[in-house]
Tab-separated table of C-alpha atoms in Angstrom:
chain	number	residue	atom	x	y	z
L	19	UNK	CA	68.729	84.634	111.344
L	20	UNK	CA	69.338	84.516	107.462
L	21	UNK	CA	66.654	84.674	104.881
L	22	UNK	CA	68.058	84.283	101.183
L	23	UNK	CA	65.449	85.293	98.376
L	24	UNK	CA	66.395	84.779	94.503
L	25	UNK	CA	70.168	84.502	95.421
L	26	UNK	CA	72.395	84.197	92.159
L	27	UNK	CA	76.172	83.821	92.306
L	28	UNK	CA	77.637	83.222	88.846
L	29	UNK	CA	76.429	80.230	87.121
L	30	UNK	CA	77.332	78.602	90.650
L	31	UNK	CA	74.533	79.149	92.902
L	32	UNK	CA	70.835	79.895	92.073
L	33	UNK	CA	68.640	79.771	95.592
L	34	UNK	CA	65.133	80.867	95.570
L	35	UNK	CA	64.211	80.970	98.930
L	36	UNK	CA	66.168	79.628	101.975
L	37	UNK	CA	65.735	80.384	105.594
L	38	UNK	CA	68.008	79.562	108.403
L	39	UNK	CA	66.651	80.004	112.265
L	40	UNK	CA	68.596	81.393	115.025
L	41	UNK	CA	69.967	78.621	117.292
L	42	UNK	CA	69.713	75.910	115.027
L	43	UNK	CA	72.255	73.695	113.318
L	44	UNK	CA	72.169	73.443	109.612
L	45	UNK	CA	74.169	71.123	107.608
L	46	UNK	CA	74.984	71.657	103.809
L	47	UNK	CA	75.574	68.491	101.812
L	48	UNK	CA	76.256	67.830	98.077
L	49	UNK	CA	78.907	66.634	95.803
L	50	UNK	CA	82.304	68.107	95.417
L	51	UNK	CA	82.111	71.318	93.269
L	52	UNK	CA	78.384	71.982	93.972
L	53	UNK	CA	78.799	75.110	95.503
L	54	UNK	CA	78.806	74.455	99.324
L	55	UNK	CA	81.692	76.554	100.228
L	56	UNK	CA	80.554	79.461	98.109
L	57	UNK	CA	77.110	79.349	99.650
L	58	UNK	CA	78.451	79.880	103.160
L	59	UNK	CA	81.244	82.654	101.883
L	60	UNK	CA	77.868	84.587	101.030
L	61	UNK	CA	76.710	84.585	104.404
L	62	UNK	CA	79.808	86.264	105.985
L	63	UNK	CA	80.269	88.566	102.725
L	64	UNK	CA	83.484	87.322	101.749
L	65	UNK	CA	81.946	87.273	98.242
L	66	UNK	CA	79.359	89.256	96.819
L	67	UNK	CA	76.043	88.095	95.426
L	68	UNK	CA	75.325	89.012	91.889
L	69	UNK	CA	71.479	89.621	92.378
L	70	UNK	CA	68.863	88.746	95.038
L	71	UNK	CA	69.163	89.497	98.794
L	72	UNK	CA	70.706	88.058	101.680
L	73	UNK	CA	69.125	89.110	105.150
L	74	UNK	CA	70.891	88.752	108.412
L	75	UNK	CA	68.938	89.580	111.445
L	76	UNK	CA	66.694	91.420	108.976
L	77	UNK	CA	69.088	93.570	107.666
L	78	UNK	CA	70.322	93.292	104.268
L	79	UNK	CA	74.177	91.886	104.280
L	80	UNK	CA	75.367	94.607	101.949
L	81	UNK	CA	74.199	97.395	104.273
L	82	UNK	CA	76.024	95.824	107.127
L	83	UNK	CA	79.710	96.844	107.739
L	84	UNK	CA	81.498	93.509	106.403
L	85	UNK	CA	83.992	93.759	109.173
L	86	UNK	CA	81.447	93.807	111.729
L	87	UNK	CA	79.402	91.115	110.333
L	88	UNK	CA	82.324	88.939	110.200
L	89	UNK	CA	83.172	89.405	113.969
L	90	UNK	CA	79.442	88.130	114.293
L	91	UNK	CA	79.349	85.563	111.444
L	92	UNK	CA	82.718	83.805	111.764
L	93	UNK	CA	83.913	81.259	109.370
L	94	UNK	CA	86.241	78.348	109.323
L	95	UNK	CA	87.900	77.800	106.445
L	96	UNK	CA	88.331	73.955	104.919
L	97	UNK	CA	92.020	74.305	104.992
L	98	UNK	CA	92.975	75.262	108.696
L	99	UNK	CA	94.838	78.624	108.614
L	100	UNK	CA	97.977	78.329	110.704
L	101	UNK	CA	99.608	81.834	111.157
L	102	UNK	CA	103.164	82.511	112.223
L	103	UNK	CA	103.638	81.598	115.987
L	104	UNK	CA	102.764	79.275	118.954
L	105	UNK	CA	99.810	77.493	119.864
L	106	UNK	CA	98.994	80.359	122.011
L	107	UNK	CA	99.330	83.089	119.173
L	108	UNK	CA	97.241	81.116	116.974
L	109	UNK	CA	94.272	80.488	119.604
L	110	UNK	CA	94.182	84.081	120.313
L	111	UNK	CA	94.498	85.618	116.893
L	112	UNK	CA	90.681	85.588	116.203
L	113	UNK	CA	90.247	87.716	119.363
L	114	UNK	CA	92.812	90.001	118.286
L	115	UNK	CA	91.598	90.305	114.574
L	116	UNK	CA	88.071	91.152	116.146
L	117	UNK	CA	89.421	93.405	118.824
L	118	UNK	CA	87.759	91.541	121.564
L	119	UNK	CA	89.639	91.064	125.101
L	120	UNK	CA	92.007	88.319	125.517
L	121	UNK	CA	91.935	85.266	127.746
L	122	UNK	CA	94.093	83.792	130.377
L	123	UNK	CA	96.028	80.780	129.488
L	124	UNK	CA	93.744	78.828	131.861
L	125	UNK	CA	90.875	79.235	129.576
L	126	UNK	CA	93.119	78.236	126.536
L	127	UNK	CA	94.371	75.185	128.419
L	128	UNK	CA	90.932	74.061	129.319
L	129	UNK	CA	89.897	74.390	125.590
L	130	UNK	CA	92.731	72.198	124.616
L	131	UNK	CA	92.022	69.381	127.008
L	132	UNK	CA	88.231	69.710	125.940
L	133	UNK	CA	89.567	69.164	122.045
L	134	UNK	CA	91.916	66.254	123.314
L	135	UNK	CA	95.050	68.393	122.440
L	136	UNK	CA	98.102	67.770	124.770
L	137	UNK	CA	100.601	70.171	123.203
L	138	UNK	CA	102.146	73.200	125.294
L	139	UNK	CA	100.842	76.417	124.565
L	140	UNK	CA	104.220	77.408	123.772
L	141	UNK	CA	104.761	74.985	120.958
L	142	UNK	CA	105.286	76.223	117.544
L	143	UNK	CA	101.779	75.946	116.071
L	144	UNK	CA	103.350	75.201	112.445
L	145	UNK	CA	104.550	71.696	113.793
L	146	UNK	CA	101.273	70.276	114.571
L	147	UNK	CA	99.609	67.721	112.378
L	148	UNK	CA	96.651	68.448	110.057
L	149	UNK	CA	94.156	67.027	112.419
L	150	UNK	CA	95.824	69.323	115.269
L	151	UNK	CA	95.700	72.127	113.298
L	152	UNK	CA	92.207	71.862	112.380
L	153	UNK	CA	91.341	71.813	116.129
L	154	UNK	CA	93.396	74.793	116.955
L	155	UNK	CA	91.461	76.556	114.235
L	156	UNK	CA	88.152	75.631	115.909
L	157	UNK	CA	89.200	76.330	119.000
L	158	UNK	CA	90.394	79.780	117.849
L	159	UNK	CA	86.628	80.498	116.665
L	160	UNK	CA	85.199	78.925	119.714
L	161	UNK	CA	87.091	81.541	122.148
L	162	UNK	CA	85.545	84.515	119.798
L	163	UNK	CA	81.762	83.394	120.937
L	164	UNK	CA	80.239	84.718	117.722
L	165	UNK	CA	76.546	84.611	117.117
L	166	UNK	CA	77.114	82.130	114.186
L	167	UNK	CA	79.663	79.657	113.327
L	168	UNK	CA	80.004	78.861	109.515
L	169	UNK	CA	82.051	75.775	109.432
L	170	UNK	CA	83.740	74.318	106.276
L	171	UNK	CA	84.123	70.356	106.641
L	172	UNK	CA	85.135	70.939	110.338
L	173	UNK	CA	86.160	67.083	110.716
L	174	UNK	CA	87.459	66.211	107.373
L	175	UNK	CA	91.191	65.645	108.879
L	176	UNK	CA	89.829	63.904	112.158
L	177	UNK	CA	89.400	60.402	113.244
L	178	UNK	CA	86.283	59.054	114.443
L	179	UNK	CA	86.717	59.583	117.949
L	180	UNK	CA	87.973	62.986	117.638
L	181	UNK	CA	84.995	63.713	115.260
L	182	UNK	CA	82.639	62.558	117.860
L	183	UNK	CA	84.223	64.925	120.587
L	184	UNK	CA	84.053	67.811	117.990
L	185	UNK	CA	80.418	66.851	117.394
L	186	UNK	CA	79.828	67.062	121.479
L	187	UNK	CA	81.405	70.594	121.643
L	188	UNK	CA	79.556	72.049	118.715
L	189	UNK	CA	76.285	70.716	120.032
L	190	UNK	CA	77.061	72.215	123.518
L	191	UNK	CA	77.929	75.547	121.891
L	192	UNK	CA	74.914	75.795	119.866
L	193	UNK	CA	72.380	74.361	122.523
L	194	UNK	CA	73.604	76.136	125.706
L	195	UNK	CA	74.418	79.604	124.213
L	196	UNK	CA	71.682	79.546	121.726
L	197	UNK	CA	73.767	79.805	118.800
L	198	UNK	CA	73.678	79.288	115.067
L	199	UNK	CA	75.928	76.815	113.465
L	200	UNK	CA	75.940	76.410	109.597
L	201	UNK	CA	78.403	73.769	108.145
L	202	UNK	CA	79.423	72.104	105.285
L	203	UNK	CA	80.158	68.388	105.668
L	204	UNK	CA	80.847	64.915	103.844
L	205	UNK	CA	80.229	63.196	107.208
L	206	UNK	CA	76.929	61.366	107.431
L	207	UNK	CA	77.545	61.012	111.278
L	208	UNK	CA	77.713	64.787	111.887
L	209	UNK	CA	74.469	64.991	109.475
L	210	UNK	CA	72.651	62.320	111.567
L	211	UNK	CA	73.843	63.177	114.879
L	212	UNK	CA	73.313	67.044	115.115
L	213	UNK	CA	71.817	68.517	112.165
L	214	UNK	CA	68.441	70.419	112.846
L	215	UNK	CA	68.148	71.006	109.170
L	216	UNK	CA	69.899	69.612	105.917
L	217	UNK	CA	70.350	71.743	103.078
L	218	UNK	CA	71.461	69.585	99.800
L	219	UNK	CA	72.879	71.403	96.751
L	220	UNK	CA	72.715	69.565	93.666
L	221	UNK	CA	74.932	71.566	90.755
L	222	UNK	CA	74.089	74.824	92.463
L	223	UNK	CA	71.208	75.013	90.705
L	224	UNK	CA	68.435	73.398	92.995
L	225	UNK	CA	68.379	73.517	96.630
L	226	UNK	CA	66.427	70.741	98.723
L	227	UNK	CA	65.483	71.348	102.047
L	228	UNK	CA	65.191	68.576	104.594
L	229	UNK	CA	62.734	69.576	106.956
L	230	UNK	CA	63.566	69.208	110.930
L	231	UNK	CA	65.438	66.311	111.337
L	232	UNK	CA	64.778	65.799	114.834
V	27	UNK	CA	143.132	121.581	94.089
V	28	UNK	CA	144.225	119.468	91.149
V	29	UNK	CA	141.457	117.908	89.295
V	30	UNK	CA	141.238	114.488	88.013
V	31	UNK	CA	143.650	113.533	85.115
V	32	UNK	CA	141.875	113.487	81.731
V	33	UNK	CA	142.177	110.218	80.247
V	34	UNK	CA	143.919	110.198	76.766
V	35	UNK	CA	142.125	108.392	73.862
V	36	UNK	CA	145.052	105.578	74.324
V	37	UNK	CA	144.166	105.273	77.700
V	38	UNK	CA	140.465	104.761	76.968
V	39	UNK	CA	141.188	102.308	74.381
V	40	UNK	CA	143.305	100.249	77.042
V	41	UNK	CA	140.368	100.079	79.174
V	42	UNK	CA	138.570	98.584	76.296
V	43	UNK	CA	141.218	96.043	75.459
V	44	UNK	CA	140.796	94.839	79.182
V	45	UNK	CA	137.227	93.705	78.081
V	46	UNK	CA	138.573	92.160	74.884
V	47	UNK	CA	140.741	90.152	76.839
V	48	UNK	CA	137.849	89.140	78.929
V	49	UNK	CA	135.828	88.258	75.993
V	50	UNK	CA	138.701	85.953	74.986
V	51	UNK	CA	138.464	84.490	78.220
V	52	UNK	CA	134.920	83.939	78.475
V	53	UNK	CA	134.996	82.497	74.913
V	54	UNK	CA	137.868	79.755	75.286
V	55	UNK	CA	136.181	78.768	78.641
V	56	UNK	CA	132.982	78.060	76.483
V	57	UNK	CA	130.661	80.447	78.862
V	58	UNK	CA	128.535	81.725	76.486
V	59	UNK	CA	127.991	85.206	77.544
V	60	UNK	CA	130.023	87.160	75.074
V	61	UNK	CA	126.960	88.567	73.636
V	62	UNK	CA	125.850	90.148	76.910
V	63	UNK	CA	129.155	91.458	77.937
V	64	UNK	CA	129.662	93.000	74.614
V	65	UNK	CA	126.103	94.782	74.104
V	66	UNK	CA	126.566	95.940	77.763
V	67	UNK	CA	129.762	97.569	77.040
V	68	UNK	CA	128.706	99.311	74.075
V	69	UNK	CA	125.462	100.259	75.397
V	70	UNK	CA	126.872	102.018	78.333
V	71	UNK	CA	129.393	103.508	76.373
V	72	UNK	CA	126.844	105.084	74.230
V	73	UNK	CA	124.446	106.218	76.868
V	74	UNK	CA	127.244	107.520	78.835
V	75	UNK	CA	128.881	109.538	76.029
V	76	UNK	CA	125.332	111.076	75.205
V	77	UNK	CA	124.785	111.756	78.947
V	78	UNK	CA	128.163	113.396	79.127
V	79	UNK	CA	127.157	115.822	76.269
V	80	UNK	CA	123.854	116.421	77.647
V	81	UNK	CA	125.037	117.428	81.107
V	82	UNK	CA	127.571	119.581	79.765
V	83	UNK	CA	125.162	121.366	77.767
V	84	UNK	CA	122.709	121.734	80.955
V	85	UNK	CA	125.293	122.866	83.265
V	86	UNK	CA	126.279	125.657	80.737
V	87	UNK	CA	122.714	126.596	80.603
V	88	UNK	CA	121.218	126.388	83.828
V	89	UNK	CA	117.657	127.068	83.979
V	90	UNK	CA	115.025	125.850	86.083
V	91	UNK	CA	113.081	124.465	83.475
V	92	UNK	CA	115.731	122.110	82.097
V	93	UNK	CA	116.212	120.847	85.451
V	94	UNK	CA	112.619	120.122	86.095
V	95	UNK	CA	112.433	118.453	82.570
V	96	UNK	CA	115.597	116.193	83.451
V	97	UNK	CA	113.885	115.259	86.841
V	98	UNK	CA	110.375	114.459	84.905
V	99	UNK	CA	112.201	112.154	82.464
V	100	UNK	CA	114.159	110.502	85.107
V	101	UNK	CA	110.978	110.003	87.234
V	102	UNK	CA	109.418	108.570	84.343
V	103	UNK	CA	111.948	106.315	83.585
V	104	UNK	CA	112.143	104.969	87.198
V	105	UNK	CA	108.396	104.070	87.490
V	106	UNK	CA	108.471	102.317	84.121
V	107	UNK	CA	111.359	100.313	85.256
V	108	UNK	CA	109.537	99.278	88.348
V	109	UNK	CA	106.727	98.137	86.349
V	110	UNK	CA	108.671	96.132	83.914
V	111	UNK	CA	110.731	94.562	86.620
V	112	UNK	CA	107.788	93.080	88.258
V	113	UNK	CA	107.474	89.311	87.837
V	114	UNK	CA	103.834	89.477	88.589
V	115	UNK	CA	101.096	91.510	86.324
V	116	UNK	CA	100.378	94.690	88.233
V	117	UNK	CA	96.614	95.947	88.401
V	118	UNK	CA	96.092	99.447	87.203
V	119	UNK	CA	95.566	100.976	90.605
V	120	UNK	CA	98.534	99.466	91.953
V	121	UNK	CA	100.377	100.933	89.231
V	122	UNK	CA	99.034	104.526	90.269
V	123	UNK	CA	100.221	103.911	93.879
V	124	UNK	CA	103.574	102.802	92.822
V	125	UNK	CA	104.105	105.891	90.639
V	126	UNK	CA	102.625	108.166	93.253
V	127	UNK	CA	104.869	106.774	96.353
V	128	UNK	CA	107.804	106.987	93.941
V	129	UNK	CA	107.327	110.453	92.793
V	130	UNK	CA	106.315	111.896	96.028
V	131	UNK	CA	108.549	110.408	98.334
V	132	UNK	CA	111.461	111.145	95.938
V	133	UNK	CA	110.617	114.800	95.438
V	134	UNK	CA	109.945	115.330	98.951
V	135	UNK	CA	113.305	114.186	100.023
V	136	UNK	CA	115.086	115.780	97.335
V	137	UNK	CA	113.664	119.097	98.299
V	138	UNK	CA	114.559	118.707	101.852
V	139	UNK	CA	117.915	117.412	101.107
V	140	UNK	CA	118.772	120.067	98.456
V	141	UNK	CA	117.261	123.289	99.957
V	142	UNK	CA	117.573	122.471	103.734
V	143	UNK	CA	120.784	120.351	104.025
V	144	UNK	CA	123.012	121.254	101.262
V	145	UNK	CA	121.086	124.733	100.593
V	146	UNK	CA	122.363	124.919	97.003
V	147	UNK	CA	121.411	128.351	95.223
V	148	UNK	CA	120.180	128.829	92.756
V	149	UNK	CA	117.675	126.129	93.878
V	150	UNK	CA	117.657	124.473	90.392
V	151	UNK	CA	121.719	124.351	90.085
V	152	UNK	CA	122.123	121.297	87.789
V	153	UNK	CA	125.621	120.492	89.012
V	154	UNK	CA	123.933	119.361	92.438
V	155	UNK	CA	120.506	118.955	91.583
V	156	UNK	CA	120.818	116.228	88.730
V	157	UNK	CA	123.382	113.798	90.317
V	158	UNK	CA	121.665	114.077	93.785
V	159	UNK	CA	118.284	113.526	92.169
V	160	UNK	CA	119.724	110.349	90.215
V	161	UNK	CA	120.820	109.008	93.324
V	162	UNK	CA	117.861	109.304	95.259
V	163	UNK	CA	115.426	108.351	92.526
V	164	UNK	CA	117.568	105.363	91.629
V	165	UNK	CA	117.826	103.828	94.937
V	166	UNK	CA	114.181	104.597	95.672
V	167	UNK	CA	113.517	102.767	92.470
V	168	UNK	CA	115.166	99.585	93.465
V	169	UNK	CA	113.655	99.731	96.936
V	170	UNK	CA	110.166	99.975	95.464
V	171	UNK	CA	110.888	97.494	92.923
V	172	UNK	CA	111.846	94.848	95.593
V	173	UNK	CA	108.835	95.598	97.738
V	174	UNK	CA	106.392	95.416	95.029
V	175	UNK	CA	107.739	91.962	93.951
V	176	UNK	CA	107.682	90.886	97.508
V	177	UNK	CA	104.077	92.280	98.295
V	178	UNK	CA	102.450	90.851	95.020
V	179	UNK	CA	103.974	87.567	95.206
V	180	UNK	CA	103.139	87.126	99.302
V	181	UNK	CA	99.714	88.334	98.347
V	182	UNK	CA	99.277	85.446	96.070
V	183	UNK	CA	101.045	82.733	97.833
V	184	UNK	CA	99.267	83.812	101.135
V	185	UNK	CA	96.122	84.467	100.002
V	186	UNK	CA	94.347	81.480	101.921
V	187	UNK	CA	96.050	83.198	105.247
V	188	UNK	CA	94.838	86.783	104.228
V	189	UNK	CA	91.251	85.594	103.531
V	190	UNK	CA	91.404	83.378	106.839
V	191	UNK	CA	92.163	86.490	108.724
V	192	UNK	CA	89.319	88.268	107.051
V	193	UNK	CA	86.993	85.434	108.210
V	194	UNK	CA	88.147	86.055	111.820
V	195	UNK	CA	86.647	89.617	111.568
V	196	UNK	CA	90.306	91.386	110.639
V	197	UNK	CA	90.353	94.791	108.923
V	198	UNK	CA	92.378	94.508	105.532
V	199	UNK	CA	94.867	96.358	107.321
V	200	UNK	CA	95.281	93.587	110.006
V	201	UNK	CA	94.869	91.059	107.557
V	202	UNK	CA	97.677	92.421	105.295
V	203	UNK	CA	100.069	93.219	108.108
V	204	UNK	CA	102.573	90.664	107.761
V	205	UNK	CA	102.866	90.906	104.133
V	206	UNK	CA	103.408	94.832	104.363
V	207	UNK	CA	105.957	94.522	107.010
V	208	UNK	CA	108.037	91.934	104.720
V	209	UNK	CA	107.654	94.255	101.956
V	210	UNK	CA	108.915	97.068	103.885
V	211	UNK	CA	111.986	94.922	105.162
V	212	UNK	CA	112.604	93.520	101.809
V	213	UNK	CA	112.684	96.882	99.964
V	214	UNK	CA	115.127	99.017	102.686
V	215	UNK	CA	117.567	95.790	103.354
V	216	UNK	CA	119.854	96.915	100.654
V	217	UNK	CA	120.280	100.209	101.449
V	218	UNK	CA	120.816	99.355	105.196
V	219	UNK	CA	123.022	96.560	104.031
V	220	UNK	CA	125.150	99.170	101.980
V	221	UNK	CA	125.330	101.697	104.945
V	222	UNK	CA	126.682	98.855	107.057
V	223	UNK	CA	129.474	98.014	104.615
V	224	UNK	CA	130.390	101.912	103.674
V	225	UNK	CA	133.737	102.794	104.306
V	226	UNK	CA	134.885	99.429	105.547
V	227	UNK	CA	134.250	97.078	102.673
V	228	UNK	CA	133.856	99.473	99.954
V	229	UNK	CA	134.071	103.470	99.539
V	230	UNK	CA	130.674	104.449	97.896
V	231	UNK	CA	130.692	105.900	94.404
V	232	UNK	CA	129.729	109.276	95.173
V	233	UNK	CA	132.846	109.383	97.523
V	234	UNK	CA	135.269	107.752	95.402
V	235	UNK	CA	134.278	110.229	92.577
V	236	UNK	CA	134.867	113.336	94.765
V	237	UNK	CA	138.232	112.105	95.840
V	238	UNK	CA	139.276	111.324	92.417
V	239	UNK	CA	138.557	114.926	91.451
V	240	UNK	CA	140.705	116.140	93.878
V	241	UNK	CA	138.303	116.995	96.626
V	242	UNK	CA	139.590	116.441	100.348
V	243	UNK	CA	138.184	112.920	101.639
V	244	UNK	CA	136.567	114.862	104.639
V	245	UNK	CA	134.639	116.946	102.371
V	246	UNK	CA	133.722	113.871	100.348
V	247	UNK	CA	132.767	111.996	103.421
V	248	UNK	CA	130.610	114.734	104.735
V	249	UNK	CA	128.690	114.738	101.291
V	250	UNK	CA	128.443	111.157	101.510
V	251	UNK	CA	126.968	110.998	105.028
V	252	UNK	CA	124.480	113.532	104.111
V	253	UNK	CA	123.687	111.699	100.915
V	254	UNK	CA	123.431	108.331	102.435
V	255	UNK	CA	120.590	110.168	105.205
V	256	UNK	CA	118.808	111.371	101.914
V	257	UNK	CA	118.843	107.823	100.374
V	258	UNK	CA	117.749	106.281	103.357
V	259	UNK	CA	115.076	108.863	103.835
V	260	UNK	CA	114.042	108.630	100.196
V	261	UNK	CA	113.687	105.114	100.043
V	262	UNK	CA	112.020	104.510	103.281
V	263	UNK	CA	109.630	107.496	102.657
V	264	UNK	CA	108.838	106.025	99.110
V	265	UNK	CA	108.491	102.575	100.403
V	266	UNK	CA	106.372	103.412	103.556
V	267	UNK	CA	103.992	105.102	100.866
V	268	UNK	CA	103.896	102.439	98.772
V	269	UNK	CA	103.330	99.611	101.273
V	270	UNK	CA	100.696	101.611	103.237
V	271	UNK	CA	98.418	102.502	100.117
V	272	UNK	CA	99.422	99.435	98.081
V	273	UNK	CA	97.909	96.570	100.268
V	274	UNK	CA	94.542	98.280	99.664
V	275	UNK	CA	94.377	97.688	96.191
V	276	UNK	CA	94.018	93.930	96.896
V	277	UNK	CA	90.780	94.604	98.993
V	278	UNK	CA	87.517	95.931	97.526
V	279	UNK	CA	85.016	98.260	99.438
V	280	UNK	CA	83.403	95.318	101.010
V	281	UNK	CA	86.895	94.245	102.537
V	282	UNK	CA	87.068	91.389	100.429
V	283	UNK	CA	90.178	89.814	99.033
V	284	UNK	CA	90.371	90.639	95.352
V	285	UNK	CA	92.991	88.768	93.553
V	286	UNK	CA	92.750	87.021	90.384
V	287	UNK	CA	92.538	83.316	91.097
V	288	UNK	CA	91.015	80.250	90.107
V	289	UNK	CA	87.347	80.204	91.006
V	290	UNK	CA	87.079	78.006	94.098
V	291	UNK	CA	83.568	76.425	94.216
V	292	UNK	CA	84.353	73.527	96.468
């Protein structure tokens, strides 16, 4: 799905060769400041590489329309973005931005239940706790049903039980729909439970690829 | 029609005496603003005396060239004033868009207003052209200035939200929509507010001037209504141009947010 060759980004990243397969779950680990978030931002062209090449589905990323790319390769940032409006508005905003058809309230309610959120759809989303906001932001991108999910620490603000729920949901999403997930995480549990492949970044310079975990 | 009374030298002196009394009060009260009051009074006097003589010269020698030159000078001052009043540093492309929206928005409104509404003849008649241009340019300047400050600071403070929208597949236009909408609101709000208070809370300057000079209040009001339409149009047009073109300078051709920022490596 993604093939990176001789990728250079400032003096943050230097990747000789990296291959991410379709339908796999990849975890990116490494210490703070090693360039993990930078790596996933390269994959949806939120930033440009300085040299080298990134292929998405055999096309060079700089040849693909960036908006189209980001509608297929959707990213969840580390700090969940909450836009003005209700929970409903916030869940639907991804579909709105990517100009996809809206969904009914029932679908939203089911998803909230799955994510163990009990708040009403009309509640002002700004009043939610950090962990709740994180789940709303995740719900939003799951609704978009993209080819690839780029997740930046999706479980950092969650307690253990909620984390397990999120892990299950992501696992289902990848397995049942043959979708690709690439996530930055510090959670050993997430890495151990669902990763097909582990990428360790050390000071951005060296990339260690763990083989198939399972 | 009897014109306004000419103020004698003594009467002018009395108006300064008023400021002197104010200065004494300010001084004894310990409000350390004497300097500012003094400087602004002197500066205003010199500027207006100078402008008075320039206007007398221009009115006595009407020529299209002179009128156009005055408009160009006004526009240059206005655009520079917007740059100077900006709290954040402005990119070169944003400056270009500010200048473009300011000049095209005001000139279009000015031409429409003078040639279609008031129908002055000759078209360069400085007695109409210059004061009316001043009002349109001045108000648009304030409007764009507010819009620029609002947009630039919101782009900085809300960059995570804007970038998140891009991550969800938004076009730059969608991602910046809230910011451009608030910038537009903040820019035209003063004009809207002054229209709401007009005639009840205060009599606008132009109308007051005409009434003082002996014009019938009805005529003065006709002009005032027409000029307010012109001001509203000019402010809105230049601000719309600015926000519609301006947000684009914060994105590059790959639809990435390009704001000077601390590098986020984590």
